[in-house]
Structure formats: structure tokens, C-alpha cells
mmCIF file of C-alpha atoms and ligand atoms in Angstrom:
data_model
loop_
_atom_site.group_PDB
_atom_site.id
_atom_site.type_symbol
_atom_site.label_atom_id
_atom_site.label_comp_id
_atom_site.label_asym_id
_atom_site.label_seq_id
_atom_site.Cartn_x
_atom_site.Cartn_y
_atom_site.Cartn_z
ATOM 1 C CA UNK A 47 67.916 27.998 214.027
ATOM 2 C CA UNK A 48 69.779 25.913 216.817
ATOM 3 C CA UNK A 49 67.980 27.780 219.862
ATOM 4 C CA UNK A 50 64.576 27.792 217.809
ATOM 5 C CA UNK A 51 64.880 23.787 217.653
ATOM 6 C CA UNK A 52 65.780 23.590 221.169
ATOM 7 C CA UNK A 53 62.861 25.539 222.184
ATOM 8 C CA UNK A 54 60.588 23.563 219.939
ATOM 9 C CA UNK A 55 61.927 20.495 221.393
ATOM 10 C CA UNK A 56 61.298 21.691 224.715
ATOM 11 C CA UNK A 57 57.585 22.593 224.004
ATOM 12 C CA UNK A 58 56.976 19.144 222.232
ATOM 13 C CA UNK A 59 58.546 17.038 225.275
ATOM 14 C CA UNK A 60 56.457 19.195 227.537
ATOM 15 C CA UNK A 61 53.279 18.582 225.666
ATOM 16 C CA UNK A 62 53.875 14.807 225.324
ATOM 17 C CA UNK A 63 54.667 14.508 228.932
ATOM 18 C CA UNK A 64 51.530 16.339 229.584
ATOM 19 C CA UNK A 65 49.335 14.265 227.564
ATOM 20 C CA UNK A 66 46.825 12.675 229.809
ATOM 21 C CA UNK A 67 45.686 9.784 227.859
ATOM 22 C CA UNK A 68 46.565 7.665 224.696
ATOM 23 C CA UNK A 69 44.206 9.761 222.767
ATOM 24 C CA UNK A 70 45.842 12.863 223.634
ATOM 25 C CA UNK A 71 49.169 11.448 223.126
ATOM 26 C CA UNK A 72 48.443 10.133 219.558
ATOM 27 C CA UNK A 73 47.444 13.747 218.971
ATOM 28 C CA UNK A 74 50.672 15.056 219.839
ATOM 29 C CA UNK A 75 52.371 12.353 217.732
ATOM 30 C CA UNK A 76 50.379 13.334 214.555
ATOM 31 C CA UNK A 77 51.232 17.179 215.208
ATOM 32 C CA UNK A 78 55.060 16.157 215.372
ATOM 33 C CA UNK A 79 55.653 13.263 213.209
ATOM 34 C CA UNK A 80 52.445 12.893 211.117
ATOM 35 C CA UNK A 81 52.563 13.854 207.146
ATOM 36 C CA UNK A 82 51.880 17.466 208.076
ATOM 37 C CA UNK A 83 53.714 17.325 211.413
ATOM 38 C CA UNK A 84 56.281 20.027 212.471
ATOM 39 C CA UNK A 85 58.971 17.617 212.721
ATOM 40 C CA UNK A 86 58.179 16.150 209.446
ATOM 41 C CA UNK A 87 58.124 19.853 207.991
ATOM 42 C CA UNK A 88 61.721 20.266 209.166
ATOM 43 C CA UNK A 89 62.904 17.320 207.709
ATOM 44 C CA UNK A 90 61.684 18.082 204.449
ATOM 45 C CA UNK A 91 63.559 21.289 204.505
ATOM 46 C CA UNK A 92 66.888 19.520 204.297
ATOM 47 C CA UNK A 93 66.576 18.668 200.626
ATOM 48 C CA UNK A 94 66.711 22.453 199.764
ATOM 49 C CA UNK A 95 69.762 23.253 202.043
ATOM 50 C CA UNK A 96 73.279 23.662 200.939
ATOM 51 C CA UNK A 97 75.555 20.875 201.794
ATOM 52 C CA UNK A 98 77.316 22.768 204.660
ATOM 53 C CA UNK A 99 73.905 24.001 206.181
ATOM 54 C CA UNK A 100 72.808 20.228 205.855
ATOM 55 C CA UNK A 101 75.643 19.184 207.978
ATOM 56 C CA UNK A 102 74.890 21.516 210.477
ATOM 57 C CA UNK A 103 71.203 21.059 210.699
ATOM 58 C CA UNK A 104 70.786 17.877 209.485
ATOM 59 C CA UNK A 105 71.986 16.219 213.058
ATOM 60 C CA UNK A 106 69.830 18.660 215.020
ATOM 61 C CA UNK A 107 66.789 17.967 212.979
ATOM 62 C CA UNK A 108 67.243 14.132 213.135
ATOM 63 C CA UNK A 109 67.985 14.647 217.027
ATOM 64 C CA UNK A 110 64.714 16.369 217.461
ATOM 65 C CA UNK A 111 62.957 13.411 215.622
ATOM 66 C CA UNK A 112 64.703 10.829 217.819
ATOM 67 C CA UNK A 113 63.985 12.808 220.891
ATOM 68 C CA UNK A 114 60.173 13.336 220.192
ATOM 69 C CA UNK A 115 59.950 9.901 218.975
ATOM 70 C CA UNK A 116 61.518 8.252 222.263
ATOM 71 C CA UNK A 117 59.530 10.692 224.513
ATOM 72 C CA UNK A 118 56.229 9.414 222.772
ATOM 73 C CA UNK A 119 57.170 5.806 223.238
ATOM 74 C CA UNK A 120 58.137 6.545 226.910
ATOM 75 C CA UNK A 121 54.810 8.385 227.591
ATOM 76 C CA UNK A 122 52.802 5.643 225.861
ATOM 77 C CA UNK A 123 54.396 2.946 228.123
ATOM 78 C CA UNK A 124 53.677 4.832 231.173
ATOM 79 C CA UNK A 125 49.960 5.643 230.039
ATOM 80 C CA UNK A 126 49.401 1.955 229.070
ATOM 81 C CA UNK A 127 50.753 0.770 232.469
ATOM 82 C CA UNK A 128 48.376 3.153 234.166
ATOM 83 C CA UNK A 129 45.424 1.942 232.054
ATOM 84 C CA UNK A 130 46.244 -1.628 232.969
ATOM 85 C CA UNK A 131 46.506 -0.777 236.545
ATOM 86 C CA UNK A 132 43.145 0.897 236.534
ATOM 87 C CA UNK A 133 41.451 -1.919 234.793
ATOM 88 C CA UNK A 134 43.013 -4.464 237.100
ATOM 89 C CA UNK A 135 41.906 -2.339 239.974
ATOM 90 C CA UNK A 136 38.345 -1.888 238.841
ATOM 91 C CA UNK A 137 37.442 -5.130 236.734
ATOM 92 C CA UNK A 138 37.538 -7.539 239.703
ATOM 93 C CA UNK A 139 36.055 -11.157 238.971
ATOM 94 C CA UNK A 140 34.981 -13.083 242.056
ATOM 95 C CA UNK A 141 36.130 -16.545 241.482
ATOM 96 C CA UNK A 142 34.255 -17.774 244.288
ATOM 97 C CA UNK A 143 30.808 -17.131 242.836
ATOM 98 C CA UNK A 144 28.769 -20.036 241.786
ATOM 99 C CA UNK A 145 28.991 -20.622 238.009
ATOM 100 C CA UNK A 146 25.207 -20.965 237.557
ATOM 101 C CA UNK A 147 22.288 -21.024 240.004
ATOM 102 C CA UNK A 148 21.364 -24.323 240.982
ATOM 103 C CA UNK A 149 18.633 -26.257 238.841
ATOM 104 C CA UNK A 150 15.003 -25.111 239.541
ATOM 105 C CA UNK A 151 13.385 -28.314 238.477
ATOM 106 C CA UNK A 152 12.982 -31.804 240.163
ATOM 107 C CA UNK A 153 12.693 -35.299 238.784
ATOM 108 C CA UNK A 154 9.106 -36.513 238.714
ATOM 109 C CA UNK A 155 8.717 -39.585 241.100
ATOM 110 C CA UNK A 156 7.392 -41.522 238.123
ATOM 111 C CA UNK A 157 10.689 -40.798 236.231
ATOM 112 C CA UNK A 158 12.846 -41.574 239.264
ATOM 113 C CA UNK A 159 10.930 -44.904 239.694
ATOM 114 C CA UNK A 160 11.532 -45.840 235.988
ATOM 115 C CA UNK A 161 15.317 -44.904 236.533
ATOM 116 C CA UNK A 162 15.309 -47.379 239.641
ATOM 117 C CA UNK A 163 13.713 -50.071 237.815
ATOM 118 C CA UNK A 164 16.022 -49.692 234.681
ATOM 119 C CA UNK A 165 19.052 -49.868 237.514
ATOM 120 C CA UNK A 166 17.822 -52.930 239.238
ATOM 121 C CA UNK A 167 16.938 -54.838 236.235
ATOM 122 C CA UNK A 168 20.226 -53.792 234.388
ATOM 123 C CA UNK A 169 22.092 -55.655 237.005
ATOM 124 C CA UNK A 170 20.337 -58.655 236.601
ATOM 125 C CA UNK A 171 21.010 -58.673 232.681
ATOM 126 C CA UNK A 172 17.858 -57.026 231.457
ATOM 127 C CA UNK A 173 17.606 -54.409 228.976
ATOM 128 C CA UNK A 174 14.849 -51.748 228.435
ATOM 129 C CA UNK A 175 12.741 -52.174 225.771
ATOM 130 C CA UNK A 176 9.992 -49.661 224.432
ATOM 131 C CA UNK A 177 7.101 -49.602 222.156
ATOM 132 C CA UNK A 178 4.578 -47.111 220.630
ATOM 133 C CA UNK A 179 1.830 -45.694 222.933
ATOM 134 C CA UNK A 180 -0.628 -45.908 220.020
ATOM 135 C CA UNK A 181 -0.580 -49.568 219.308
ATOM 136 C CA UNK A 182 -2.729 -51.755 216.889
ATOM 137 C CA UNK A 183 -5.062 -53.701 218.174
ATOM 138 C CA UNK A 184 -3.369 -57.139 217.356
ATOM 139 C CA UNK A 185 -0.366 -56.367 219.331
ATOM 140 C CA UNK A 186 -2.298 -54.909 222.267
ATOM 141 C CA UNK A 187 -4.876 -57.945 222.251
ATOM 142 C CA UNK A 188 -4.989 -60.532 219.565
ATOM 143 C CA UNK A 189 -1.321 -61.754 219.682
ATOM 144 C CA UNK A 190 -1.648 -61.734 223.735
ATOM 145 C CA UNK A 191 -4.381 -64.193 223.175
ATOM 146 C CA UNK A 192 -7.201 -62.052 223.778
ATOM 147 C CA UNK A 193 -9.411 -62.581 220.829
ATOM 148 C CA UNK A 194 -12.059 -60.172 219.900
ATOM 149 C CA UNK A 195 -14.873 -61.828 221.769
ATOM 150 C CA UNK A 196 -12.856 -62.184 224.956
ATOM 151 C CA UNK A 197 -14.429 -60.264 227.764
ATOM 152 C CA UNK A 198 -10.951 -58.885 228.858
ATOM 153 C CA UNK A 199 -11.138 -56.673 226.074
ATOM 154 C CA UNK A 200 -14.348 -54.898 227.122
ATOM 155 C CA UNK A 201 -12.226 -55.141 230.939
ATOM 156 C CA UNK A 202 -9.465 -52.591 229.509
ATOM 157 C CA UNK A 203 -11.887 -49.697 228.695
ATOM 158 C CA UNK A 204 -10.129 -49.160 225.616
ATOM 159 C CA UNK A 205 -9.452 -45.692 223.899
ATOM 160 C CA UNK A 206 -9.829 -46.546 220.275
ATOM 161 C CA UNK A 207 -8.188 -44.165 217.500
ATOM 162 C CA UNK A 208 -10.388 -43.069 214.582
ATOM 163 C CA UNK A 209 -7.806 -44.607 212.031
ATOM 164 C CA UNK A 210 -6.773 -47.678 211.166
ATOM 165 C CA UNK A 211 -2.719 -48.811 210.574
ATOM 166 C CA UNK A 212 -1.589 -49.596 206.956
ATOM 167 C CA UNK A 213 -3.015 -52.983 207.234
ATOM 168 C CA UNK A 214 -6.394 -51.892 208.123
ATOM 169 C CA UNK A 215 -5.890 -53.081 211.798
ATOM 170 C CA UNK A 216 -7.967 -50.817 214.337
ATOM 171 C CA UNK A 217 -5.387 -48.605 216.404
ATOM 172 C CA UNK A 218 -5.778 -48.033 220.221
ATOM 173 C CA UNK A 219 -3.923 -46.322 222.855
ATOM 174 C CA UNK A 220 -2.084 -49.244 224.353
ATOM 175 C CA UNK A 221 -4.026 -50.452 227.596
ATOM 176 C CA UNK A 222 -1.247 -52.076 228.882
ATOM 177 C CA UNK A 223 2.522 -52.452 228.338
ATOM 178 C CA UNK A 224 1.959 -56.045 227.271
ATOM 179 C CA UNK A 225 2.255 -55.358 223.473
ATOM 180 C CA UNK A 226 5.913 -54.694 223.968
ATOM 181 C CA UNK A 227 6.342 -58.508 224.693
ATOM 182 C CA UNK A 228 5.143 -59.137 221.065
ATOM 183 C CA UNK A 229 7.419 -56.393 219.363
ATOM 184 C CA UNK A 230 10.151 -57.767 221.187
ATOM 185 C CA UNK A 231 9.610 -61.274 220.377
ATOM 186 C CA UNK A 232 8.793 -60.419 216.766
ATOM 187 C CA UNK A 233 12.016 -58.541 216.458
ATOM 188 C CA UNK A 234 14.699 -60.280 218.733
ATOM 189 C CA UNK A 235 15.869 -63.746 218.816
ATOM 190 C CA UNK A 236 15.809 -65.364 222.407
ATOM 191 C CA UNK A 237 17.304 -65.588 224.809
ATOM 192 C CA UNK A 238 15.308 -62.383 225.781
ATOM 193 C CA UNK A 239 15.630 -60.416 229.139
ATOM 194 C CA UNK A 240 13.648 -57.109 228.995
ATOM 195 C CA UNK A 241 11.606 -54.561 230.887
ATOM 196 C CA UNK A 242 9.439 -52.153 229.204
ATOM 197 C CA UNK A 243 8.405 -49.191 231.238
ATOM 198 C CA UNK A 244 6.004 -46.811 229.630
ATOM 199 C CA UNK A 245 2.558 -44.997 229.577
ATOM 200 C CA UNK A 246 -0.717 -46.562 229.170
ATOM 201 C CA UNK A 247 -4.221 -45.790 228.665
ATOM 202 C CA UNK A 248 -7.675 -46.516 229.965
ATOM 203 C CA UNK A 249 -10.782 -44.821 230.295
ATOM 204 C CA UNK A 250 -11.064 -44.653 233.959
ATOM 205 C CA UNK A 251 -10.701 -42.023 236.596
ATOM 206 C CA UNK A 252 -10.828 -41.852 240.456
ATOM 207 C CA UNK A 253 -8.362 -41.445 243.353
ATOM 208 C CA UNK A 254 -6.602 -44.958 242.254
ATOM 209 C CA UNK A 255 -7.101 -44.755 238.401
ATOM 210 C CA UNK A 256 -6.150 -41.792 235.962
ATOM 211 C CA UNK A 257 -6.652 -42.153 232.200
ATOM 212 C CA UNK A 258 -3.024 -42.049 231.519
ATOM 213 C CA UNK A 259 -0.890 -44.095 234.058
ATOM 214 C CA UNK A 260 2.365 -46.145 233.839
ATOM 215 C CA UNK A 261 3.282 -49.687 233.782
ATOM 216 C CA UNK A 262 6.407 -51.816 233.553
ATOM 217 C CA UNK A 263 6.381 -54.863 231.707
ATOM 218 C CA UNK A 264 8.961 -57.837 232.249
ATOM 219 C CA UNK A 265 9.665 -60.716 229.829
ATOM 220 C CA UNK A 266 12.035 -63.547 229.681
ATOM 221 C CA UNK A 267 12.687 -65.950 227.047
ATOM 222 C CA UNK A 268 15.002 -68.791 227.291
ATOM 223 C CA UNK A 269 15.336 -72.395 227.519
ATOM 224 C CA UNK A 270 14.163 -74.204 230.720
ATOM 225 C CA UNK A 271 12.561 -71.299 232.420
ATOM 226 C CA UNK A 272 9.971 -72.374 235.283
ATOM 227 C CA UNK A 273 8.009 -70.358 237.650
ATOM 228 C CA UNK A 274 10.671 -70.628 240.340
ATOM 229 C CA UNK A 275 12.966 -68.328 238.097
ATOM 230 C CA UNK A 276 9.725 -65.647 238.065
ATOM 231 C CA UNK A 277 9.474 -65.978 241.724
ATOM 232 C CA UNK A 278 13.261 -65.323 242.374
ATOM 233 C CA UNK A 279 13.385 -62.403 239.815
ATOM 234 C CA UNK A 280 10.349 -60.632 241.336
ATOM 235 C CA UNK A 281 11.814 -61.241 245.098
ATOM 236 C CA UNK A 282 15.034 -59.898 243.912
ATOM 237 C CA UNK A 283 13.873 -56.856 242.250
ATOM 238 C CA UNK A 284 11.396 -55.966 244.971
ATOM 239 C CA UNK A 285 13.925 -56.420 247.856
ATOM 240 C CA UNK A 286 16.193 -53.842 245.788
ATOM 241 C CA UNK A 287 13.378 -51.631 245.032
ATOM 242 C CA UNK A 288 12.148 -51.228 248.346
ATOM 243 C CA UNK A 289 15.475 -51.770 250.139
ATOM 244 C CA UNK A 290 14.427 -54.213 252.596
ATOM 245 C CA UNK A 291 15.554 -57.849 252.955
ATOM 246 C CA UNK A 292 12.423 -58.945 254.713
ATOM 247 C CA UNK A 293 10.054 -58.437 251.640
ATOM 248 C CA UNK A 294 7.807 -61.639 251.403
ATOM 249 C CA UNK A 295 5.816 -62.482 248.207
ATOM 250 C CA UNK A 296 2.890 -64.854 247.955
ATOM 251 C CA UNK A 297 1.791 -66.142 244.759
ATOM 252 C CA UNK A 298 -1.687 -66.693 244.115
ATOM 253 C CA UNK A 299 -3.285 -68.666 240.980
ATOM 254 C CA UNK A 300 -4.852 -66.073 238.753
ATOM 255 C CA UNK A 301 -5.892 -65.609 235.412
ATOM 256 C CA UNK A 302 -4.521 -63.635 232.124
ATOM 257 C CA UNK A 303 -5.053 -64.736 228.888
ATOM 258 C CA UNK A 304 -1.423 -64.341 227.861
ATOM 259 C CA UNK A 305 0.049 -66.419 230.656
ATOM 260 C CA UNK A 306 -0.484 -70.172 231.594
ATOM 261 C CA UNK A 307 -0.388 -70.767 234.466
ATOM 262 C CA UNK A 308 -1.170 -67.018 235.669
ATOM 263 C CA UNK A 309 -0.155 -65.819 239.163
ATOM 264 C CA UNK A 310 -0.927 -62.764 241.201
ATOM 265 C CA UNK A 311 1.641 -61.587 243.274
ATOM 266 C CA UNK A 312 0.833 -60.005 246.910
ATOM 267 C CA UNK A 313 3.460 -58.550 248.988
ATOM 268 C CA UNK A 314 3.460 -58.770 252.805
ATOM 269 C CA UNK A 315 3.330 -55.448 254.864
ATOM 270 C CA UNK A 316 2.328 -54.326 258.278
ATOM 271 C CA UNK A 317 0.678 -51.264 259.812
ATOM 272 C CA UNK A 318 2.901 -49.097 261.773
ATOM 273 C CA UNK A 319 1.356 -45.669 263.339
ATOM 274 C CA UNK A 320 -1.392 -46.063 260.905
ATOM 275 C CA UNK A 321 0.959 -46.162 257.935
ATOM 276 C CA UNK A 322 1.429 -49.308 255.740
ATOM 277 C CA UNK A 323 5.081 -50.488 255.893
ATOM 278 C CA UNK A 324 6.207 -53.191 253.633
ATOM 279 C CA UNK A 325 7.743 -56.331 254.696
ATOM 280 C CA UNK A 326 7.073 -59.441 256.881
ATOM 281 C CA UNK A 327 3.719 -61.331 256.281
ATOM 282 C CA UNK A 328 1.266 -59.849 258.589
ATOM 283 C CA UNK A 329 -1.021 -58.642 255.863
ATOM 284 C CA UNK A 330 -1.223 -59.105 251.941
ATOM 285 C CA UNK A 331 -1.575 -56.624 249.307
ATOM 286 C CA UNK A 332 -1.930 -57.289 245.612
ATOM 287 C CA UNK A 333 1.030 -55.751 243.562
ATOM 288 C CA UNK A 334 1.391 -57.314 240.145
ATOM 289 C CA UNK A 335 0.255 -59.791 237.594
ATOM 290 C CA UNK A 336 2.418 -62.493 236.169
ATOM 291 C CA UNK A 337 2.781 -66.019 234.902
ATOM 292 C CA UNK A 338 4.628 -68.250 232.380
ATOM 293 C CA UNK A 339 4.095 -66.993 228.816
ATOM 294 C CA UNK A 340 1.362 -68.725 227.083
ATOM 295 C CA UNK A 341 2.320 -71.098 224.428
ATOM 296 C CA UNK A 342 -0.168 -69.667 222.025
ATOM 297 C CA UNK A 343 1.451 -66.191 222.532
ATOM 298 C CA UNK A 344 4.988 -67.645 221.765
ATOM 299 C CA UNK A 345 3.600 -69.128 218.579
ATOM 300 C CA UNK A 346 1.665 -65.787 217.594
ATOM 301 C CA UNK A 347 5.193 -64.399 217.716
ATOM 302 C CA UNK A 348 7.046 -67.022 215.518
ATOM 303 C CA UNK A 349 8.803 -68.833 218.579
ATOM 304 C CA UNK A 350 8.436 -72.929 219.046
ATOM 305 C CA UNK A 351 6.893 -73.313 222.419
ATOM 306 C CA UNK A 352 8.735 -76.743 222.487
ATOM 307 C CA UNK A 353 12.183 -75.078 222.666
ATOM 308 C CA UNK A 354 11.395 -71.698 224.582
ATOM 309 C CA UNK A 355 9.613 -70.967 227.549
ATOM 310 C CA UNK A 356 9.473 -67.839 229.386
ATOM 311 C CA UNK A 357 7.931 -65.810 232.150
ATOM 312 C CA UNK A 358 6.112 -62.145 232.000
ATOM 313 C CA UNK A 359 5.027 -59.632 234.789
ATOM 314 C CA UNK A 360 3.124 -56.491 234.414
ATOM 315 C CA UNK A 361 2.969 -53.741 237.392
ATOM 316 C CA UNK A 362 1.767 -50.521 237.899
ATOM 317 C CA UNK A 363 4.504 -47.878 238.154
ATOM 318 C CA UNK A 364 2.540 -45.098 239.851
ATOM 319 C CA UNK A 365 1.708 -47.680 242.493
ATOM 320 C CA UNK A 366 5.021 -48.565 243.103
ATOM 321 C CA UNK A 367 6.046 -45.120 243.723
ATOM 322 C CA UNK A 368 2.903 -44.457 246.046
ATOM 323 C CA UNK A 369 4.233 -47.314 248.199
ATOM 324 C CA UNK A 370 7.481 -46.471 248.353
ATOM 325 C CA UNK A 371 7.288 -42.606 248.515
ATOM 326 C CA UNK A 372 4.180 -42.502 250.644
ATOM 327 C CA UNK A 373 1.580 -40.534 248.367
ATOM 328 C CA UNK A 374 -2.014 -41.649 248.682
ATOM 329 C CA UNK A 375 -3.819 -39.813 245.652
ATOM 330 C CA UNK A 376 -2.789 -41.017 242.323
ATOM 331 C CA UNK A 377 -4.379 -38.062 240.584
ATOM 332 C CA UNK A 378 -1.884 -35.496 242.038
ATOM 333 C CA UNK A 379 0.908 -37.313 240.099
ATOM 334 C CA UNK A 380 -0.783 -35.728 237.035
ATOM 335 C CA UNK A 381 -1.897 -32.277 238.082
ATOM 336 C CA UNK A 382 1.440 -30.686 237.513
ATOM 337 C CA UNK A 383 1.363 -29.029 240.891
ATOM 338 C CA UNK A 384 4.786 -27.370 241.675
ATOM 339 C CA UNK A 385 4.296 -27.573 245.407
ATOM 340 C CA UNK A 386 3.587 -31.341 245.284
ATOM 341 C CA UNK A 387 6.530 -31.606 242.796
ATOM 342 C CA UNK A 388 8.919 -29.821 245.128
ATOM 343 C CA UNK A 389 7.724 -32.051 247.901
ATOM 344 C CA UNK A 390 7.986 -35.379 246.398
ATOM 345 C CA UNK A 391 10.578 -34.435 243.377
ATOM 346 C CA UNK A 392 13.944 -35.763 243.343
ATOM 347 C CA UNK A 393 17.256 -33.673 242.619
ATOM 348 C CA UNK A 394 18.205 -34.015 238.992
ATOM 349 C CA UNK A 395 21.916 -35.476 239.984
ATOM 350 C CA UNK A 396 20.394 -37.893 242.425
ATOM 351 C CA UNK A 397 20.736 -40.790 239.831
ATOM 352 C CA UNK A 398 19.817 -44.096 241.403
ATOM 353 C CA UNK A 399 22.618 -46.574 241.591
ATOM 354 C CA UNK A 400 22.735 -49.984 243.328
ATOM 355 C CA UNK A 401 25.743 -49.084 245.308
ATOM 356 C CA UNK A 402 24.350 -45.896 246.330
ATOM 357 C CA UNK A 403 20.893 -46.886 246.963
ATOM 358 C CA UNK A 404 18.328 -46.916 244.342
ATOM 359 C CA UNK A 405 15.964 -45.005 246.739
ATOM 360 C CA UNK A 406 16.550 -41.308 247.467
HETATM 361 N N1 DAH B 891 -1.076 -56.566 231.214
HETATM 362 C C1 DAH B 891 -1.653 -56.797 232.577
HETATM 363 C C2 DAH B 891 -2.486 -55.632 232.830
HETATM 364 O O1 DAH B 891 -2.274 -54.594 232.373
HETATM 365 C C3 DAH B 891 -0.588 -56.928 233.706
HETATM 366 C C4 DAH B 891 0.003 -58.448 233.397
HETATM 367 C C5 DAH B 891 -0.457 -59.540 233.906
HETATM 368 C C6 DAH B 891 1.358 -58.470 232.446
HETATM 369 C C7 DAH B 891 0.293 -60.651 233.867
HETATM 370 C C8 DAH B 891 1.750 -59.367 232.480
HETATM 371 C C9 DAH B 891 1.492 -60.876 233.033
HETATM 372 O O2 DAH B 891 3.000 -59.646 231.711
HETATM 373 O O3 DAH B 891 2.153 -61.916 232.661
HETATM 374 O O4 DAH B 891 -3.494 -55.842 233.769
#
């Protein structure tokens, strides 16, 4: 019996040692120690033995079981170690590879300029206000002192909507950002310092006009505001925007229904190598409209003109972008041509800051 067991043990240990992978090893374990296994079978014979036999055979059989169990554990550790080595050698991760491909898209010049405006005016204590693009005709015109019979209504080439609002007022695609003035004065108590950039619409289409375009409105309502505050604000804004200290403004008397007095603001420029360069006072170009908020507009919004004064201005954003970044056809802004966007577009992470330069 003893030598049989010895032979059995040698064979088992040999097979365990030869098991090529964890799968084969598990098969050997089941064959020896499983419910139907050879060693388990031997253990079961102990019960039927006489005490003497059991005394002799017991230690041998238990010894066999122990040797097999140990051999399996040792082989398992070896095989697992080899498998790990194998994985480490093959599954290599190159930590120097970029995490993600660089972003494909670019920021549209109009968005870039809007960000620049927000940054510049935030520094002057202004916040950004918004209003809907489908506006009621009262806020777009009447409240701004443009009554129904006023020729300015016709000048705006307005897109009218089919429907009216809940109060029966005709709805229009806003022809300018000025209705945001009205909304702000209706919903906020002065002092008010806001800019309102956004989309505007007029039925017009050529190299310098598109049916959809962008404006930025500025509005200040406070006590004791004068034209001098307006001029300083515009100068500070335009010097920061064009990143030049030699920006010179010229205020010309003008007319807008919602301001009194009204001024048209020209900016000085020179021609260098056939290109328009802002700065100086050689030549003048019209840039924006502005003025002191008309007392009737204040009253339409429930403000007492005896207490509150203010100035307002409105400026084309597309034009600001063209002047700074050198595009000459407005229509290209809205063509969605990828080559144009890649040429003029801005990197998504180039966030304008006053300290880093609001330009790109
Ligand atoms: N809303 C005017 C336009 O679209 C621009 C404008 C002029 C806005 C004078 C103003 C202003 O706030 O004071 O032509």
C-alpha cells in the first residue's frame, strides 16, 4: 500500500508540475482533491479500516493530501507570477500619448468680440443683459419714443411676425438691441450699468448688410450722468478694444428718437499700405450711435427723469470685428465656410482677459 501511494504521489506531483496554465492546474486539483478525486477517494476508505490499519495508513493518506495541496499552491503561484509577467510585458500604456486629440472647432469672431466686450465692460462695472430676439413692437419701437407714424419704423425694414403677444401687441424680430434698455429699466432699479450684445434683424442684404446681424447696446442710468461720462466710457472702451492709446473720437450732433441730445460717434483712422488703421485723427469713420436717454423713454419705463439721467449707445458688433480683425465682406460671417472660420477663428482656450490682452 505504502509504495502504491508513493507512486501515486510521484505521478500527481509530476502532473501538477507539468500543468501549463491555471486551467490545466485546476483540472489536476479536481482530479486529486475534488469530490470524486483520487485523494478524496482514499480519505473515504479510512472509515472502513480497522484501527491498526487506520493508524498506519492515515498519516500516509493525509500526508499525500498535504503534499498534493502544497504542490498545487506552489504551482499556482508560479503560473500566476508568469501570467502577470506576461501581461506587464505586453499590455504597455504609453503615458506620454496626448489624452485627447486637440479640439477641431474654433470660436467665431463674433463670439470672440462679444467675449471681449463683456470683459472690457465688466472691468468698468457693467453687467451683461439679454432680451428675446422676438420682441413686442412696443418695446422695439413705442417705448423707445418711436411712435407708429414715425419714419424710423420704416427705416428699420422690420420683419413682422404673424402672431401678436398675449396683450395683442404685434411681434417683430427685434431690429436693434435697444429694447433690452426698456426691459432692463422695467425690471431693475437704477443705478443701471449694462451692455446687451445680441442678434438683430432687418430685411437688408448686401456686402455690408445681412438680414441677421449683431449689435451691442450700452445703458447707464444713475444720478447726475452727463455727456462727458458717455464720452469717457466710449473712449475707455474703444482704447481697450482696439488695444491702442491713440484712439480719438469725434462726437457729431445727430438724431435718434430715444436720445436727446443724440450724437453720432466717429473714430479717427489713417491709411497705411492701403489698409485702414485705427488711431489718430487724419480721417474719420462713423462707428456708433449714442446720446442721453430721452426723458420720455425714462418715463415710459416708470423712472422719474427729474431724478435719473443716463446715456445709451448702440454699435454693430460685426463691424467692430471687421475693423479689428480685417475682414471686408460681412456676408462671409454667416456663410459657415470652414476655411474662413479656420482662418479667422479663435482657439477655444484663448479667453480674452484684460491682463492677457482682449485681442488674440
Ligand atoms: N438702436 C440704434 C440703431 O440700431 C443704435 C443706437 C443709437 C442705440 C443711439 C442707442 C443710441 O442706444 O443711444 O440704429
